[in-house]
């Protein structure tokens, strides 16, 4: 029998990363490890969702005016409970909550955590891939003096450009459960072995393939787009490209990260202020943009602004998003500029 090498667990990987920075005190390591525990808990819930009486609408609406599903609530609470007294974060922002979520008194930490607890909510009830997206930044409302971390974080801590992220990633509950993240030193993917309950390094130093194989966009919104966006989609469909759209950003992004592709969620006329599109900057676009850049790709809005350079003015701000293969994203933006209405 051939000896199987022992896989590298995600916790081991994070610990090794910490050792590369002798000045690190272990807070980011601690925070990522807490997230991993939350991810395993959520994974267990997602996997038994069809069996337990937790599917379906809860009858409530979230701050975006969308129906909140029970699993949305469950995952939101799992992350909140895990993080509020871990001592590593000063406050949280979640897609499911209008206001900044405070941590327990006496447990304020060095980092902020913004998250979409369960992205792809329209896919929950129909057994299609969904995921948790997270973004971590250093708080700015206190000095680096550890004693001042006792003060709670505020919304200002979250209104930082995406290029200030220290870590970002997602957990994808798909045909297998994967955690993909970056701390600014490349992108790595870890697959959960459910029999052991550990995430093992399965996708080392992920780079988006050169060829842009897939186009991912909800063409059902075609009539609501600006003319230049309509023209661009016609233009790209005239090339060697296949269409793939799941409707869970995290799953669409993951496929394109592994196989090559461009994902677009343009602004549309359904949006009351007609300029932002559907996706949220802090906990959807920015963390995925960080991953895309680290994997050799790019992420921009429809004016050609790098997603990571957008200064947020609100914690639930939305942005048009064009993300994936660098060359194709740049071509898209050039085309849009040339054909501006
Ligand atoms: P959610 O966070 O409530 O699930 O909403 C965001 C999702 C994204 O995952 C996905 O890309 C998009 O909404 C799909 O929207 P649409 O159904 O308009 O195509
Ligand atoms: Mg989402």
Short mmCIF file of C-alpha atoms and ligand atoms in Angstrom, two decimals:
data_model
loop_
_atom_site.label_atom_id
_atom_site.label_comp_id
_atom_site.label_asym_id
_atom_site.label_seq_id
_atom_site.Cartn_x
_atom_site.Cartn_y
_atom_site.Cartn_z
CA UNK A 1 0.00 0.00 0.00
CA UNK A 2 1.30 3.45 -0.93
CA UNK A 3 1.73 5.82 1.98
CA UNK A 4 -0.55 8.83 1.66
CA UNK A 5 1.15 12.10 2.52
CA UNK A 6 -0.52 13.91 5.37
CA UNK A 7 -2.48 16.83 3.93
CA UNK A 8 -1.89 20.37 5.14
CA UNK A 9 -4.86 21.49 7.19
CA UNK A 10 -6.08 25.05 6.87
CA UNK A 11 -5.25 25.76 10.54
CA UNK A 12 -1.70 24.53 10.01
CA UNK A 13 -1.41 26.64 6.88
CA UNK A 14 -2.57 29.76 8.73
CA UNK A 15 -0.19 29.07 11.60
CA UNK A 16 2.71 28.74 9.14
CA UNK A 17 1.69 32.06 7.59
CA UNK A 18 1.80 33.69 11.00
CA UNK A 19 5.31 32.38 11.59
CA UNK A 20 6.47 34.27 8.51
CA UNK A 21 5.73 37.50 10.43
CA UNK A 22 7.61 37.38 13.74
CA UNK A 23 5.89 40.58 14.90
CA UNK A 24 2.41 39.02 14.46
CA UNK A 25 0.56 38.48 17.70
CA UNK A 26 -1.77 35.82 16.37
CA UNK A 27 -4.99 37.85 16.23
CA UNK A 28 -5.56 37.26 12.51
CA UNK A 29 -4.75 33.58 12.98
CA UNK A 30 -7.26 33.46 15.82
CA UNK A 31 -9.91 35.25 13.79
CA UNK A 32 -9.48 32.98 10.75
CA UNK A 33 -9.65 29.92 12.99
CA UNK A 34 -12.91 31.16 14.52
CA UNK A 35 -14.26 31.63 11.00
CA UNK A 36 -13.29 28.07 10.14
CA UNK A 37 -15.29 26.76 13.10
CA UNK A 38 -18.26 28.90 12.02
CA UNK A 39 -17.87 27.54 8.48
CA UNK A 40 -17.97 23.94 9.69
CA UNK A 41 -21.07 24.67 11.75
CA UNK A 42 -22.79 26.34 8.80
CA UNK A 43 -21.75 23.50 6.53
CA UNK A 44 -23.46 21.02 8.87
CA UNK A 45 -26.64 23.13 8.84
CA UNK A 46 -26.62 23.59 5.07
CA UNK A 47 -26.18 19.87 4.54
CA UNK A 48 -29.11 18.89 6.68
CA UNK A 49 -31.30 21.72 5.46
CA UNK A 50 -33.55 19.44 3.44
CA UNK A 51 -34.14 17.19 6.44
CA UNK A 52 -34.76 19.72 9.15
CA UNK A 53 -37.65 22.09 9.28
CA UNK A 54 -35.46 25.07 8.47
CA UNK A 55 -36.12 25.67 4.81
CA UNK A 56 -38.43 28.31 3.42
CA UNK A 57 -39.15 31.92 4.13
CA UNK A 58 -39.11 33.23 7.67
CA UNK A 59 -41.65 35.86 6.66
CA UNK A 60 -39.23 38.69 7.46
CA UNK A 61 -37.52 41.12 5.10
CA UNK A 62 -33.91 42.18 5.38
CA UNK A 63 -32.67 45.75 5.04
CA UNK A 64 -32.39 45.28 1.26
CA UNK A 65 -36.14 44.58 1.24
CA UNK A 66 -35.56 40.92 0.34
CA UNK A 67 -37.19 37.93 2.01
CA UNK A 68 -35.00 36.50 4.73
CA UNK A 69 -34.80 32.75 4.62
CA UNK A 70 -34.36 30.74 7.76
CA UNK A 71 -30.93 29.53 6.75
CA UNK A 72 -29.86 33.14 6.17
CA UNK A 73 -30.76 33.91 9.76
CA UNK A 74 -29.18 30.78 11.07
CA UNK A 75 -25.86 31.41 9.35
CA UNK A 76 -25.91 35.07 10.34
CA UNK A 77 -26.42 34.12 13.98
CA UNK A 78 -23.77 31.41 13.86
CA UNK A 79 -21.11 33.87 12.71
CA UNK A 80 -22.25 36.61 15.08
CA UNK A 81 -22.26 34.34 18.12
CA UNK A 82 -18.88 32.90 17.23
CA UNK A 83 -17.29 36.33 16.75
CA UNK A 84 -18.90 38.56 19.36
CA UNK A 85 -16.75 37.30 22.20
CA UNK A 86 -13.68 35.97 20.40
CA UNK A 87 -11.71 39.14 21.14
CA UNK A 88 -10.35 39.56 17.61
CA UNK A 89 -12.96 41.86 16.06
CA UNK A 90 -14.19 45.30 17.11
CA UNK A 91 -17.50 45.15 15.21
CA UNK A 92 -19.19 43.33 12.35
CA UNK A 93 -21.24 44.19 9.28
CA UNK A 94 -23.57 41.62 7.81
CA UNK A 95 -25.79 41.65 4.74
CA UNK A 96 -28.63 40.63 7.04
CA UNK A 97 -28.37 43.53 9.47
CA UNK A 98 -28.96 47.21 8.88
CA UNK A 99 -26.59 48.51 11.54
CA UNK A 100 -23.04 47.72 12.55
CA UNK A 101 -23.11 44.69 14.87
CA UNK A 102 -21.31 45.36 18.13
CA UNK A 103 -19.22 42.75 19.90
CA UNK A 104 -19.68 41.95 23.58
CA UNK A 105 -18.36 44.53 26.00
CA UNK A 106 -14.78 43.82 26.94
CA UNK A 107 -14.14 41.71 23.85
CA UNK A 108 -13.27 44.37 21.30
CA UNK A 109 -10.34 43.48 19.04
CA UNK A 110 -8.08 44.67 16.30
CA UNK A 111 -10.06 43.80 13.16
CA UNK A 112 -13.37 44.41 11.42
CA UNK A 113 -15.35 41.61 9.87
CA UNK A 114 -17.83 42.21 7.04
CA UNK A 115 -19.71 39.19 5.74
CA UNK A 116 -22.49 37.89 3.59
CA UNK A 117 -23.55 34.90 5.71
CA UNK A 118 -25.25 33.01 2.91
CA UNK A 119 -24.78 34.34 -0.58
CA UNK A 120 -27.08 33.03 -3.26
CA UNK A 121 -30.23 33.01 -1.16
CA UNK A 122 -32.50 32.30 -4.13
CA UNK A 123 -30.66 28.97 -4.47
CA UNK A 124 -31.02 27.76 -0.86
CA UNK A 125 -34.31 25.93 -1.26
CA UNK A 126 -33.34 24.28 -4.52
CA UNK A 127 -30.10 22.58 -3.54
CA UNK A 128 -27.80 24.74 -5.64
CA UNK A 129 -24.37 25.96 -4.44
CA UNK A 130 -24.34 28.82 -1.95
CA UNK A 131 -21.58 30.34 0.16
CA UNK A 132 -20.34 32.64 2.90
CA UNK A 133 -18.18 35.63 1.87
CA UNK A 134 -15.94 37.50 4.32
CA UNK A 135 -13.69 40.53 4.39
CA UNK A 136 -11.28 41.52 7.17
CA UNK A 137 -9.68 44.93 7.69
CA UNK A 138 -7.71 46.52 10.50
CA UNK A 139 -9.81 48.90 12.54
CA UNK A 140 -8.98 52.59 12.16
CA UNK A 141 -10.84 54.22 15.04
CA UNK A 142 -8.22 53.37 17.61
CA UNK A 143 -4.48 53.51 17.79
CA UNK A 144 -2.34 50.42 17.48
CA UNK A 145 -2.02 50.50 21.25
CA UNK A 146 -3.73 47.24 22.22
CA UNK A 147 -5.38 48.73 25.32
CA UNK A 148 -7.45 51.10 23.16
CA UNK A 149 -9.03 48.15 21.37
CA UNK A 150 -11.39 47.95 24.34
CA UNK A 151 -13.40 50.71 22.69
CA UNK A 152 -16.11 49.37 20.38
CA UNK A 153 -15.66 49.69 16.61
CA UNK A 154 -17.90 52.01 14.58
CA UNK A 155 -19.18 52.31 11.00
CA UNK A 156 -16.07 54.40 10.21
CA UNK A 157 -13.94 51.31 10.69
CA UNK A 158 -15.75 49.75 7.72
CA UNK A 159 -15.58 52.75 5.40
CA UNK A 160 -12.15 51.86 4.09
CA UNK A 161 -11.20 51.06 0.53
CA UNK A 162 -10.99 47.40 -0.43
CA UNK A 163 -7.25 47.71 -0.92
CA UNK A 164 -6.97 47.93 2.86
CA UNK A 165 -8.24 44.37 3.33
CA UNK A 166 -5.85 42.13 5.24
CA UNK A 167 -7.73 38.96 4.40
CA UNK A 168 -10.77 37.95 2.38
CA UNK A 169 -12.36 34.80 1.12
CA UNK A 170 -15.37 32.55 1.00
CA UNK A 171 -16.67 29.18 1.98
CA UNK A 172 -18.51 27.49 -0.84
CA UNK A 173 -21.10 24.83 -0.01
CA UNK A 174 -21.10 23.00 -3.33
CA UNK A 175 -20.51 19.45 -4.52
CA UNK A 176 -17.82 19.64 -1.85
CA UNK A 177 -17.30 22.34 0.75
CA UNK A 178 -14.33 24.60 0.10
CA UNK A 179 -12.69 27.50 1.84
CA UNK A 180 -10.82 29.84 -0.49
CA UNK A 181 -8.98 32.82 0.92
CA UNK A 182 -6.12 35.26 0.59
CA UNK A 183 -4.08 37.27 3.04
CA UNK A 184 -2.43 39.15 0.19
CA UNK A 185 0.04 36.44 -0.66
CA UNK A 186 -1.81 34.50 -3.34
CA UNK A 187 -5.04 32.53 -3.22
CA UNK A 188 -5.34 29.06 -1.75
CA UNK A 189 -8.26 26.66 -1.63
CA UNK A 190 -8.99 24.07 1.06
CA UNK A 191 -11.51 21.27 0.71
CA UNK A 192 -13.43 19.90 3.66
CA UNK A 193 -13.03 16.20 4.28
CA UNK A 194 -16.39 15.59 5.96
CA UNK A 195 -15.28 12.27 7.45
CA UNK A 196 -12.49 14.01 9.37
CA UNK A 197 -14.01 17.47 9.76
CA UNK A 198 -10.88 19.22 8.47
CA UNK A 199 -10.21 21.51 5.53
CA UNK A 200 -7.15 20.30 3.59
CA UNK A 201 -5.11 22.30 1.09
CA UNK A 202 -6.41 21.15 -2.28
CA UNK A 203 -5.89 24.15 -4.59
CA UNK A 204 -2.48 25.74 -4.07
CA UNK A 205 -1.72 29.23 -5.35
CA UNK A 206 -4.75 29.50 -7.61
CA UNK A 207 -4.34 31.54 -10.79
CA UNK A 208 -7.18 32.31 -13.19
CA UNK A 209 -6.42 30.48 -16.46
CA UNK A 210 -5.39 32.71 -19.37
CA UNK A 211 -8.37 31.76 -21.50
CA UNK A 212 -11.69 33.36 -20.62
CA UNK A 213 -13.93 30.36 -21.11
CA UNK A 214 -17.14 31.53 -19.50
CA UNK A 215 -19.48 34.49 -19.58
CA UNK A 216 -21.63 34.82 -16.44
CA UNK A 217 -24.38 37.40 -16.44
CA UNK A 218 -28.13 37.40 -15.81
CA UNK A 219 -29.36 38.11 -19.33
CA UNK A 220 -32.91 38.23 -18.03
CA UNK A 221 -32.03 41.80 -17.04
CA UNK A 222 -30.97 42.74 -20.60
CA UNK A 223 -33.88 45.13 -21.13
CA UNK A 224 -32.96 47.01 -17.95
CA UNK A 225 -29.32 47.66 -18.93
CA UNK A 226 -27.77 50.72 -20.52
CA UNK A 227 -27.27 50.51 -24.29
CA UNK A 228 -23.48 50.16 -24.05
CA UNK A 229 -23.85 47.15 -21.73
CA UNK A 230 -26.37 45.55 -24.11
CA UNK A 231 -23.93 46.09 -26.98
CA UNK A 232 -21.02 44.65 -24.98
CA UNK A 233 -22.89 41.46 -24.17
CA UNK A 234 -23.82 41.04 -27.86
CA UNK A 235 -20.16 41.69 -28.73
CA UNK A 236 -18.68 39.13 -26.33
CA UNK A 237 -21.24 36.50 -27.29
CA UNK A 238 -19.87 36.82 -30.80
CA UNK A 239 -16.60 35.27 -29.58
CA UNK A 240 -15.52 31.78 -28.48
CA UNK A 241 -17.21 31.89 -25.08
CA UNK A 242 -19.74 29.74 -23.23
CA UNK A 243 -22.48 30.97 -20.97
CA UNK A 244 -22.68 29.85 -17.32
CA UNK A 245 -24.81 31.56 -14.67
CA UNK A 246 -25.71 30.02 -11.34
CA UNK A 247 -27.16 33.05 -9.60
CA UNK A 248 -24.92 32.63 -6.53
CA UNK A 249 -22.11 35.13 -6.93
CA UNK A 250 -19.76 33.04 -4.84
CA UNK A 251 -20.31 29.93 -6.98
CA UNK A 252 -20.15 31.82 -10.28
CA UNK A 253 -16.94 33.51 -9.14
CA UNK A 254 -15.42 30.21 -7.99
CA UNK A 255 -16.08 28.50 -11.30
CA UNK A 256 -14.53 31.38 -13.22
CA UNK A 257 -11.56 31.48 -10.84
CA UNK A 258 -10.82 27.83 -11.50
CA UNK A 259 -11.82 27.61 -15.17
CA UNK A 260 -11.48 31.17 -16.49
CA UNK A 261 -14.35 33.52 -17.08
CA UNK A 262 -15.90 36.93 -16.68
CA UNK A 263 -18.82 37.69 -14.35
CA UNK A 264 -20.87 40.86 -14.71
CA UNK A 265 -23.60 42.32 -12.56
CA UNK A 266 -24.31 45.65 -14.25
CA UNK A 267 -26.38 48.49 -12.90
CA UNK A 268 -29.92 48.31 -14.18
CA UNK A 269 -33.00 50.44 -14.48
CA UNK A 270 -34.82 48.38 -11.83
CA UNK A 271 -32.54 49.99 -9.29
CA UNK A 272 -34.25 53.15 -7.96
CA UNK A 273 -31.09 55.29 -8.18
CA UNK A 274 -30.10 53.61 -11.48
CA UNK A 275 -26.40 53.60 -10.84
CA UNK A 276 -25.31 50.83 -8.58
CA UNK A 277 -26.52 47.38 -9.54
CA UNK A 278 -27.41 44.74 -6.99
CA UNK A 279 -24.19 43.60 -5.39
CA UNK A 280 -22.78 45.03 -2.19
CA UNK A 281 -19.32 46.55 -2.07
CA UNK A 282 -18.12 45.67 1.43
CA UNK A 283 -19.01 42.00 1.68
CA UNK A 284 -19.49 40.84 -1.92
CA UNK A 285 -17.56 42.87 -4.50
CA UNK A 286 -14.48 43.95 -2.49
CA UNK A 287 -13.50 40.56 -1.00
CA UNK A 288 -13.92 38.84 -4.38
CA UNK A 289 -11.97 41.65 -6.06
CA UNK A 290 -9.10 41.06 -3.62
CA UNK A 291 -9.15 37.34 -4.49
CA UNK A 292 -9.40 38.05 -8.23
CA UNK A 293 -6.36 40.36 -8.18
CA UNK A 294 -4.36 37.91 -6.11
CA UNK A 295 -5.19 35.22 -8.66
CA UNK A 296 -4.03 37.40 -11.57
CA UNK A 297 -7.49 38.69 -12.49
CA UNK A 298 -9.21 42.04 -12.12
CA UNK A 299 -12.42 43.61 -10.82
CA UNK A 300 -13.87 46.94 -11.90
CA UNK A 301 -17.10 48.84 -11.95
CA UNK A 302 -18.67 49.83 -15.27
CA UNK A 303 -16.70 53.11 -15.42
CA UNK A 304 -13.36 51.33 -15.19
CA UNK A 305 -12.75 52.09 -11.54
CA UNK A 306 -10.90 49.36 -9.71
CA UNK A 307 -13.32 47.90 -7.13
CA UNK A 308 -10.51 47.96 -4.54
CA UNK A 309 -10.11 51.74 -5.01
CA UNK A 310 -13.73 52.67 -4.36
CA UNK A 311 -14.13 54.69 -1.19
CA UNK A 312 -17.23 53.33 0.58
CA UNK A 313 -19.64 55.90 1.96
CA UNK A 314 -22.13 53.47 3.45
CA UNK A 315 -21.84 50.00 4.92
CA UNK A 316 -24.43 48.49 2.54
CA UNK A 317 -23.30 50.39 -0.55
CA UNK A 318 -23.84 48.66 -3.89
CA UNK A 319 -21.68 48.66 -6.98
CA UNK A 320 -21.79 47.41 -10.56
CA UNK A 321 -19.29 44.57 -10.83
CA UNK A 322 -17.19 43.21 -13.70
CA UNK A 323 -14.79 40.55 -12.42
CA UNK A 324 -12.64 37.72 -13.75
CA UNK A 325 -9.90 37.34 -16.38
CA UNK A 326 -7.85 40.53 -16.36
CA UNK A 327 -7.65 41.03 -20.11
CA UNK A 328 -11.35 40.44 -20.63
CA UNK A 329 -12.33 42.76 -17.76
CA UNK A 330 -10.13 45.50 -19.25
CA UNK A 331 -11.59 44.90 -22.73
CA UNK A 332 -15.11 45.09 -21.30
CA UNK A 333 -14.46 48.41 -19.62
CA UNK A 334 -12.80 49.85 -22.75
CA UNK A 335 -15.76 48.75 -24.84
CA UNK A 336 -18.22 50.30 -22.39
CA UNK A 337 -16.31 53.59 -22.40
CA UNK A 338 -16.17 53.69 -26.22
CA UNK A 339 -19.86 52.98 -26.55
CA UNK A 340 -21.01 55.18 -23.67
CA UNK A 341 -24.63 56.29 -24.24
P1 LIG B 1 -27.94 37.49 -1.94
O1 LIG B 1 -26.70 37.91 -1.20
O2 LIG B 1 -29.19 37.93 -1.26
O3 LIG B 1 -27.97 36.05 -2.25
O4 LIG B 1 -27.96 38.32 -3.34
C1 LIG B 1 -26.84 38.34 -4.14
C2 LIG B 1 -26.97 37.33 -5.25
C3 LIG B 1 -25.64 36.96 -5.82
O5 LIG B 1 -25.16 35.80 -5.21
C4 LIG B 1 -25.95 36.71 -7.27
O6 LIG B 1 -24.85 36.98 -8.09
C5 LIG B 1 -27.07 37.63 -7.53
O7 LIG B 1 -27.69 37.90 -6.29
C6 LIG B 1 -28.09 37.02 -8.43
O8 LIG B 1 -29.05 37.97 -8.70
P2 LIG B 1 -30.09 37.76 -9.88
O9 LIG B 1 -31.08 36.77 -9.38
O10 LIG B 1 -30.68 39.12 -10.07
O11 LIG B 1 -29.34 37.29 -11.08
MG1 LIG B 2 -24.96 37.93 -1.36
#
